[in-house]
Amino acid sequence: MLKRILFLIVGILAIGTVGFGVFAWRPSLAKVPQPTAASFSPALVRKGEVLASAGYCASCHTVRGGQPYAGGYAMATQFGTIYSTNITPDRKTGIGGWSEAAFERAMRQGVRRDGAHLFPAFPYDHFSKLTDSDVSALYAFMMTRAPVVADERNPTIPWPLNIRALQAGWKLLFFRPARFAPDATQSAEWNRGAYLAEGVSHCGACHTPRGSLGAEKRDQAYAGAAIDGWIAPSLGKTNSAPVPWSHDELVAYLSTGVSQYHGTAAGPMGAVSRSLSKLPPADVAAIATYFASRNGS
Ligand code: HEC
Ligand code: HEC
């Protein structure tokens, strides 16, 4: 009897493990010949450059004083340190052999070219909202950067949390991949702002509180959160600034890092505003419209 029960338990565990393995498995996508710079239109590369600024790719993928986009930047999480990767088009240590399909899968689903799951310190949960043409533009921009040889640094996350396949479970619980869905009751400008804020500019990655497993709490969007020893304040009605964040103050702060009533953007927000300063003024105005409507100013 006991033997049978044990057999049953072992059987269930084995099926569970195999089942999870199948569920977590993603194919490795073959390396492709390096696309030449001439295969991308200059307009597409330029569009990708603006999007890379809107998504602060360089902030996270460059170490202080290091080569742009060569990775190795340390991100402390509650579980350990994760290092960003080399996203220059070096064929061996970067993304040089990646097809656009592999790049698109990484950006939208958080899966590496070799099929391994990426950690959500890389904000793919926001990048999943990107349009196809914006993903193409980012690919064109990255593939036309100077290739840099820089090996990946392994995360210091302890076993078993470092098992990348387990990220499939995290995704099942928290990841809801979806393209941006415009709100028909709002203006085109509001929707442009929402698209940038929710997607490539991932404002919620710092301004939305996270649960114990590190996922943003959807029902507390932009309610304010602690990040890298800083407080990213609420961007909604609960913002405690004595003077409300009007549209114009948001534009000034986001594009120059300074607001006459609210002072200077410091810490991680300083890097954000330096990056956003490279956006077309209409895009910054759109982000401001979105948040002015959220905070009711
Ligand atoms: C908040 C920090 C952060 C930002 C912003 C960020 N990344 Fe990353 N990215 C990471 C980290 C960390 C990893 C590695 C995750 C891992 O090892 O699981 C990563 C991995 C990647 C990968 C997978 C590469 C590989 O070799 O596995 C690609 C592609 C990528 N990022 C592209 C981008 C692009 C393009 C942007 C800008 C639109 C961007 N990232 C912005 C942190 C960031
Ligand atoms: C990398 C993390 C990070 C990201 C991404 C980020 N912020 Fe911030 N933000 C912060 C931090 C930290 C502060 C506090 C800065 C300070 O104390 O000077 C802040 C401050 C602000 C403030 C001032 C609030 C106040 O009451 O003082 C506004 C407004 C703001 N952010 C808007 C945005 C918007 C809009 C986006 C997206 C386009 C964004 N932030 C993306 C971290 C971030």
JSON list of N, CA and C and ligand atoms in Angstrom, two decimals, residues 54 56 196-197 201-207 222 225 227-228 230-235 239-241 245 250 253-254 262 264-270 272 276 287-288 291, ligand 2:
[
{"chain": "A", "resi": 54, "resn": "ALA", "atom": "N", "xyz": [13.71, 56.99, -25.39]},
{"chain": "A", "resi": 54, "resn": "ALA", "atom": "CA", "xyz": [12.44, 56.90, -24.66]},
{"chain": "A", "resi": 54, "resn": "ALA", "atom": "C", "xyz": [12.44, 55.72, -23.70]},
{"chain": "A", "resi": 56, "resn": "TYR", "atom": "N", "xyz": [15.35, 54.42, -22.29]},
{"chain": "A", "resi": 56, "resn": "TYR", "atom": "CA", "xyz": [16.58, 54.47, -21.47]},
{"chain": "A", "resi": 56, "resn": "TYR", "atom": "C", "xyz": [17.44, 53.21, -21.63]},
{"chain": "A", "resi": 196, "resn": "LEU", "atom": "N", "xyz": [3.47, 55.54, -24.71]},
{"chain": "A", "resi": 196, "resn": "LEU", "atom": "CA", "xyz": [4.88, 55.71, -24.33]},
{"chain": "A", "resi": 196, "resn": "LEU", "atom": "C", "xyz": [5.09, 55.38, -22.85]},
{"chain": "A", "resi": 197, "resn": "ALA", "atom": "N", "xyz": [4.21, 55.90, -21.98]},
{"chain": "A", "resi": 197, "resn": "ALA", "atom": "CA", "xyz": [4.38, 55.73, -20.53]},
{"chain": "A", "resi": 197, "resn": "ALA", "atom": "C", "xyz": [4.26, 54.27, -20.12]},
{"chain": "A", "resi": 201, "resn": "SER", "atom": "N", "xyz": [8.64, 53.66, -22.23]},
{"chain": "A", "resi": 201, "resn": "SER", "atom": "CA", "xyz": [9.20, 54.48, -21.15]},
{"chain": "A", "resi": 201, "resn": "SER", "atom": "C", "xyz": [8.94, 53.91, -19.74]},
{"chain": "A", "resi": 202, "resn": "HIS", "atom": "N", "xyz": [8.15, 52.86, -19.66]},
{"chain": "A", "resi": 202, "resn": "HIS", "atom": "CA", "xyz": [7.91, 52.07, -18.44]},
{"chain": "A", "resi": 202, "resn": "HIS", "atom": "C", "xyz": [7.99, 52.87, -17.14]},
{"chain": "A", "resi": 203, "resn": "CYS", "atom": "N", "xyz": [7.25, 53.98, -17.06]},
{"chain": "A", "resi": 203, "resn": "CYS", "atom": "CA", "xyz": [7.25, 54.80, -15.84]},
{"chain": "A", "resi": 203, "resn": "CYS", "atom": "C", "xyz": [6.85, 53.97, -14.61]},
{"chain": "A", "resi": 204, "resn": "GLY", "atom": "N", "xyz": [5.95, 53.01, -14.81]},
{"chain": "A", "resi": 204, "resn": "GLY", "atom": "CA", "xyz": [5.46, 52.19, -13.70]},
{"chain": "A", "resi": 204, "resn": "GLY", "atom": "C", "xyz": [6.53, 51.28, -13.12]},
{"chain": "A", "resi": 205, "resn": "ALA", "atom": "N", "xyz": [7.59, 51.00, -13.87]},
{"chain": "A", "resi": 205, "resn": "ALA", "atom": "CA", "xyz": [8.64, 50.11, -13.36]},
{"chain": "A", "resi": 205, "resn": "ALA", "atom": "C", "xyz": [9.26, 50.68, -12.09]},
{"chain": "A", "resi": 206, "resn": "CYS", "atom": "N", "xyz": [9.26, 52.02, -11.95]},
{"chain": "A", "resi": 206, "resn": "CYS", "atom": "CA", "xyz": [9.79, 52.64, -10.73]},
{"chain": "A", "resi": 206, "resn": "CYS", "atom": "C", "xyz": [8.67, 53.23, -9.87]},
{"chain": "A", "resi": 207, "resn": "HIS", "atom": "N", "xyz": [7.60, 53.73, -10.48]},
{"chain": "A", "resi": 207, "resn": "HIS", "atom": "CA", "xyz": [6.58, 54.46, -9.72]},
{"chain": "A", "resi": 207, "resn": "HIS", "atom": "C", "xyz": [5.43, 53.59, -9.22]},
{"chain": "A", "resi": 222, "resn": "TYR", "atom": "N", "xyz": [1.19, 53.43, -10.43]},
{"chain": "A", "resi": 222, "resn": "TYR", "atom": "CA", "xyz": [1.76, 54.78, -10.19]},
{"chain": "A", "resi": 222, "resn": "TYR", "atom": "C", "xyz": [1.48, 55.32, -8.79]},
{"chain": "A", "resi": 225, "resn": "ALA", "atom": "N", "xyz": [6.70, 54.24, -5.13]},
{"chain": "A", "resi": 225, "resn": "ALA", "atom": "CA", "xyz": [7.44, 53.06, -4.71]},
{"chain": "A", "resi": 225, "resn": "ALA", "atom": "C", "xyz": [8.89, 53.44, -4.37]},
{"chain": "A", "resi": 227, "resn": "ILE", "atom": "N", "xyz": [12.84, 52.77, -4.86]},
{"chain": "A", "resi": 227, "resn": "ILE", "atom": "CA", "xyz": [13.68, 52.21, -5.93]},
{"chain": "A", "resi": 227, "resn": "ILE", "atom": "C", "xyz": [15.13, 52.65, -5.71]},
{"chain": "A", "resi": 228, "resn": "ASP", "atom": "N", "xyz": [16.03, 51.67, -5.57]},
{"chain": "A", "resi": 228, "resn": "ASP", "atom": "CA", "xyz": [17.46, 51.95, -5.40]},
{"chain": "A", "resi": 228, "resn": "ASP", "atom": "C", "xyz": [17.75, 52.99, -4.32]},
{"chain": "A", "resi": 230, "resn": "TRP", "atom": "N", "xyz": [15.84, 55.36, -3.36]},
{"chain": "A", "resi": 230, "resn": "TRP", "atom": "CA", "xyz": [15.11, 56.59, -3.62]},
{"chain": "A", "resi": 230, "resn": "TRP", "atom": "C", "xyz": [13.63, 56.31, -3.50]},
{"chain": "A", "resi": 231, "resn": "ILE", "atom": "N", "xyz": [12.84, 57.39, -3.39]},
{"chain": "A", "resi": 231, "resn": "ILE", "atom": "CA", "xyz": [11.39, 57.22, -3.46]},
{"chain": "A", "resi": 231, "resn": "ILE", "atom": "C", "xyz": [10.93, 57.80, -4.78]},
{"chain": "A", "resi": 232, "resn": "ALA", "atom": "N", "xyz": [10.29, 56.98, -5.58]},
{"chain": "A", "resi": 232, "resn": "ALA", "atom": "CA", "xyz": [9.63, 57.47, -6.81]},
{"chain": "A", "resi": 232, "resn": "ALA", "atom": "C", "xyz": [8.19, 57.79, -6.39]},
{"chain": "A", "resi": 233, "resn": "PRO", "atom": "N", "xyz": [7.87, 59.09, -6.26]},
{"chain": "A", "resi": 233, "resn": "PRO", "atom": "CA", "xyz": [6.58, 59.45, -5.66]},
{"chain": "A", "resi": 233, "resn": "PRO", "atom": "C", "xyz": [5.38, 59.02, -6.50]},
{"chain": "A", "resi": 234, "resn": "SER", "atom": "N", "xyz": [4.23, 59.10, -5.88]},
{"chain": "A", "resi": 234, "resn": "SER", "atom": "CA", "xyz": [2.98, 58.80, -6.59]},
{"chain": "A", "resi": 234, "resn": "SER", "atom": "C", "xyz": [2.84, 59.77, -7.76]},
{"chain": "A", "resi": 235, "resn": "LEU", "atom": "N", "xyz": [2.35, 59.27, -8.89]},
{"chain": "A", "resi": 235, "resn": "LEU", "atom": "CA", "xyz": [2.09, 60.14, -10.04]},
{"chain": "A", "resi": 235, "resn": "LEU", "atom": "C", "xyz": [0.58, 60.33, -10.22]},
{"chain": "A", "resi": 239, "resn": "ASN", "atom": "N", "xyz": [-0.33, 62.15, -5.05]},
{"chain": "A", "resi": 239, "resn": "ASN", "atom": "CA", "xyz": [0.96, 62.86, -5.04]},
{"chain": "A", "resi": 239, "resn": "ASN", "atom": "C", "xyz": [0.89, 63.96, -3.96]},
{"chain": "A", "resi": 240, "resn": "SER", "atom": "N", "xyz": [1.96, 64.08, -3.17]},
{"chain": "A", "resi": 240, "resn": "SER", "atom": "CA", "xyz": [1.88, 64.96, -2.00]},
{"chain": "A", "resi": 240, "resn": "SER", "atom": "C", "xyz": [2.49, 66.35, -2.25]},
{"chain": "A", "resi": 241, "resn": "ALA", "atom": "N", "xyz": [2.90, 66.65, -3.48]},
{"chain": "A", "resi": 241, "resn": "ALA", "atom": "CA", "xyz": [3.50, 67.96, -3.75]},
{"chain": "A", "resi": 241, "resn": "ALA", "atom": "C", "xyz": [2.49, 69.07, -3.44]},
{"chain": "A", "resi": 245, "resn": "TRP", "atom": "N", "xyz": [1.03, 68.87, -10.03]},
{"chain": "A", "resi": 245, "resn": "TRP", "atom": "CA", "xyz": [1.85, 68.67, -11.23]},
{"chain": "A", "resi": 245, "resn": "TRP", "atom": "C", "xyz": [1.00, 68.95, -12.46]},
{"chain": "A", "resi": 250, "resn": "LEU", "atom": "N", "xyz": [4.95, 69.26, -15.79]},
{"chain": "A", "resi": 250, "resn": "LEU", "atom": "CA", "xyz": [5.41, 67.92, -16.18]},
{"chain": "A", "resi": 250, "resn": "LEU", "atom": "C", "xyz": [6.31, 68.01, -17.41]},
{"chain": "A", "resi": 253, "resn": "TYR", "atom": "N", "xyz": [9.72, 69.40, -16.31]},
{"chain": "A", "resi": 253, "resn": "TYR", "atom": "CA", "xyz": [10.47, 68.46, -15.48]},
{"chain": "A", "resi": 253, "resn": "TYR", "atom": "C", "xyz": [10.97, 67.27, -16.30]},
{"chain": "A", "resi": 254, "resn": "LEU", "atom": "N", "xyz": [10.09, 66.73, -17.16]},
{"chain": "A", "resi": 254, "resn": "LEU", "atom": "CA", "xyz": [10.48, 65.53, -17.92]},
{"chain": "A", "resi": 254, "resn": "LEU", "atom": "C", "xyz": [11.52, 65.85, -18.98]},
{"chain": "A", "resi": 262, "resn": "HIS", "atom": "N", "xyz": [8.88, 72.45, -8.33]},
{"chain": "A", "resi": 262, "resn": "HIS", "atom": "CA", "xyz": [9.17, 71.14, -7.74]},
{"chain": "A", "resi": 262, "resn": "HIS", "atom": "C", "xyz": [10.66, 70.81, -7.69]},
{"chain": "A", "resi": 264, "resn": "THR", "atom": "N", "xyz": [14.58, 69.87, -8.88]},
{"chain": "A", "resi": 264, "resn": "THR", "atom": "CA", "xyz": [15.35, 69.13, -9.88]},
{"chain": "A", "resi": 264, "resn": "THR", "atom": "C", "xyz": [15.13, 67.63, -9.75]},
{"chain": "A", "resi": 265, "resn": "ALA", "atom": "N", "xyz": [15.09, 66.95, -10.88]},
{"chain": "A", "resi": 265, "resn": "ALA", "atom": "CA", "xyz": [14.99, 65.49, -10.87]},
{"chain": "A", "resi": 265, "resn": "ALA", "atom": "C", "xyz": [16.34, 64.90, -10.47]},
{"chain": "A", "resi": 266, "resn": "ALA", "atom": "N", "xyz": [16.36, 64.16, -9.38]},
{"chain": "A", "resi": 266, "resn": "ALA", "atom": "CA", "xyz": [17.62, 63.60, -8.90]},
{"chain": "A", "resi": 266, "resn": "ALA", "atom": "C", "xyz": [17.61, 62.08, -9.01]},
{"chain": "A", "resi": 267, "resn": "GLY", "atom": "N", "xyz": [18.76, 61.47, -8.76]},
{"chain": "A", "resi": 267, "resn": "GLY", "atom": "CA", "xyz": [18.86, 60.00, -8.74]},
{"chain": "A", "resi": 267, "resn": "GLY", "atom": "C", "xyz": [18.42, 59.39, -10.05]},
{"chain": "A", "resi": 268, "resn": "PRO", "atom": "N", "xyz": [17.70, 58.27, -9.96]},
{"chain": "A", "resi": 268, "resn": "PRO", "atom": "CA", "xyz": [17.28, 57.58, -11.19]},
{"chain": "A", "resi": 268, "resn": "PRO", "atom": "C", "xyz": [16.43, 58.47, -12.10]},
{"chain": "A", "resi": 269, "resn": "MET", "atom": "N", "xyz": [15.70, 59.42, -11.52]},
{"chain": "A", "resi": 269, "resn": "MET", "atom": "CA", "xyz": [14.85, 60.27, -12.35]},
{"chain": "A", "resi": 269, "resn": "MET", "atom": "C", "xyz": [15.68, 61.27, -13.16]},
{"chain": "A", "resi": 270, "resn": "GLY", "atom": "N", "xyz": [16.89, 61.60, -12.67]},
{"chain": "A", "resi": 270, "resn": "GLY", "atom": "CA", "xyz": [17.78, 62.47, -13.43]},
{"chain": "A", "resi": 270, "resn": "GLY", "atom": "C", "xyz": [18.14, 61.82, -14.76]},
{"chain": "A", "resi": 272, "resn": "VAL", "atom": "N", "xyz": [16.42, 59.52, -16.25]},
{"chain": "A", "resi": 272, "resn": "VAL", "atom": "CA", "xyz": [15.20, 59.42, -17.06]},
{"chain": "A", "resi": 272, "resn": "VAL", "atom": "C", "xyz": [14.98, 60.74, -17.81]},
{"chain": "A", "resi": 276, "resn": "LEU", "atom": "N", "xyz": [14.78, 61.48, -21.75]},
{"chain": "A", "resi": 276, "resn": "LEU", "atom": "CA", "xyz": [13.54, 61.99, -22.36]},
{"chain": "A", "resi": 276, "resn": "LEU", "atom": "C", "xyz": [13.77, 63.32, -23.08]},
{"chain": "A", "resi": 287, "resn": "ILE", "atom": "N", "xyz": [3.12, 62.58, -22.98]},
{"chain": "A", "resi": 287, "resn": "ILE", "atom": "CA", "xyz": [3.29, 61.90, -21.69]},
{"chain": "A", "resi": 287, "resn": "ILE", "atom": "C", "xyz": [2.73, 62.80, -20.58]},
{"chain": "A", "resi": 288, "resn": "ALA", "atom": "N", "xyz": [2.99, 64.10, -20.69]},
{"chain": "A", "resi": 288, "resn": "ALA", "atom": "CA", "xyz": [2.49, 65.04, -19.68]},
{"chain": "A", "resi": 288, "resn": "ALA", "atom": "C", "xyz": [0.95, 65.07, -19.67]},
{"chain": "A", "resi": 291, "resn": "PHE", "atom": "N", "xyz": [-0.30, 62.00, -17.75]},
{"chain": "A", "resi": 291, "resn": "PHE", "atom": "CA", "xyz": [-0.19, 62.05, -16.28]},
{"chain": "A", "resi": 291, "resn": "PHE", "atom": "C", "xyz": [-0.98, 63.20, -15.67]},
{"chain": "B", "resi": 2, "resn": "HEC", "atom": "C1", "xyz": [14.37, 54.34, -13.08]},
{"chain": "B", "resi": 2, "resn": "HEC", "atom": "C2", "xyz": [13.26, 54.67, -12.25]},
{"chain": "B", "resi": 2, "resn": "HEC", "atom": "C3", "xyz": [12.27, 55.71, -12.75]},
{"chain": "B", "resi": 2, "resn": "HEC", "atom": "C4", "xyz": [11.61, 55.73, -13.95]},
{"chain": "B", "resi": 2, "resn": "HEC", "atom": "C5", "xyz": [11.72, 54.74, -15.10]},
{"chain": "B", "resi": 2, "resn": "HEC", "atom": "C6", "xyz": [10.75, 56.88, -13.93]},
{"chain": "B", "resi": 2, "resn": "HEC", "atom": "N1", "xyz": [10.89, 57.55, -12.75]},
{"chain": "B", "resi": 2, "resn": "HEC", "atom": "FE1", "xyz": [9.98, 59.30, -12.24]},
{"chain": "B", "resi": 2, "resn": "HEC", "atom": "N2", "xyz": [11.02, 59.35, -10.49]},
{"chain": "B", "resi": 2, "resn": "HEC", "atom": "C7", "xyz": [11.89, 58.38, -10.07]},
{"chain": "B", "resi": 2, "resn": "HEC", "atom": "C8", "xyz": [12.47, 58.81, -8.81]},
{"chain": "B", "resi": 2, "resn": "HEC", "atom": "C9", "xyz": [13.48, 58.03, -7.99]},
{"chain": "B", "resi": 2, "resn": "HEC", "atom": "C10", "xyz": [11.93, 60.07, -8.51]},
{"chain": "B", "resi": 2, "resn": "HEC", "atom": "C11", "xyz": [12.27, 60.98, -7.34]},
{"chain": "B", "resi": 2, "resn": "HEC", "atom": "C12", "xyz": [13.37, 61.92, -7.82]},
{"chain": "B", "resi": 2, "resn": "HEC", "atom": "C13", "xyz": [13.82, 62.90, -6.78]},
{"chain": "B", "resi": 2, "resn": "HEC", "atom": "O1", "xyz": [13.58, 62.67, -5.58]},
{"chain": "B", "resi": 2, "resn": "HEC", "atom": "O2", "xyz": [14.43, 63.93, -7.17]},
{"chain": "B", "resi": 2, "resn": "HEC", "atom": "C14", "xyz": [11.00, 60.38, -9.59]},
{"chain": "B", "resi": 2, "resn": "HEC", "atom": "C15", "xyz": [10.27, 61.55, -9.68]},
{"chain": "B", "resi": 2, "resn": "HEC", "atom": "C16", "xyz": [9.31, 61.81, -10.64]},
{"chain": "B", "resi": 2, "resn": "HEC", "atom": "C17", "xyz": [8.43, 62.94, -10.62]},
{"chain": "B", "resi": 2, "resn": "HEC", "atom": "C18", "xyz": [8.38, 64.01, -9.53]},
{"chain": "B", "resi": 2, "resn": "HEC", "atom": "C19", "xyz": [7.32, 63.64, -8.54]},
{"chain": "B", "resi": 2, "resn": "HEC", "atom": "C20", "xyz": [7.30, 64.51, -7.30]},
{"chain": "B", "resi": 2, "resn": "HEC", "atom": "O3", "xyz": [6.22, 64.68, -6.74]},
{"chain": "B", "resi": 2, "resn": "HEC", "atom": "O4", "xyz": [8.38, 65.00, -6.91]},
{"chain": "B", "resi": 2, "resn": "HEC", "atom": "C21", "xyz": [7.65, 62.87, -11.74]},
{"chain": "B", "resi": 2, "resn": "HEC", "atom": "C22", "xyz": [6.57, 63.82, -12.16]},
{"chain": "B", "resi": 2, "resn": "HEC", "atom": "C23", "xyz": [8.05, 61.67, -12.45]},
{"chain": "B", "resi": 2, "resn": "HEC", "atom": "N3", "xyz": [9.06, 61.04, -11.75]},
{"chain": "B", "resi": 2, "resn": "HEC", "atom": "C24", "xyz": [7.49, 61.24, -13.62]},
{"chain": "B", "resi": 2, "resn": "HEC", "atom": "C25", "xyz": [7.93, 60.11, -14.33]},
{"chain": "B", "resi": 2, "resn": "HEC", "atom": "C26", "xyz": [7.41, 59.73, -15.62]},
{"chain": "B", "resi": 2, "resn": "HEC", "atom": "C27", "xyz": [6.28, 60.44, -16.35]},
{"chain": "B", "resi": 2, "resn": "HEC", "atom": "C28", "xyz": [8.10, 58.64, -16.00]},
{"chain": "B", "resi": 2, "resn": "HEC", "atom": "C29", "xyz": [8.01, 57.89, -17.33]},
{"chain": "B", "resi": 2, "resn": "HEC", "atom": "C30", "xyz": [8.12, 58.71, -18.52]},
{"chain": "B", "resi": 2, "resn": "HEC", "atom": "C31", "xyz": [9.05, 58.33, -14.95]},
{"chain": "B", "resi": 2, "resn": "HEC", "atom": "N4", "xyz": [8.91, 59.24, -13.95]},
{"chain": "B", "resi": 2, "resn": "HEC", "atom": "C32", "xyz": [9.93, 57.25, -14.99]},
{"chain": "B", "resi": 2, "resn": "HEC", "atom": "C33", "xyz": [12.20, 57.19, -10.72]},
{"chain": "B", "resi": 2, "resn": "HEC", "atom": "C34", "xyz": [11.80, 56.87, -12.00]}
]
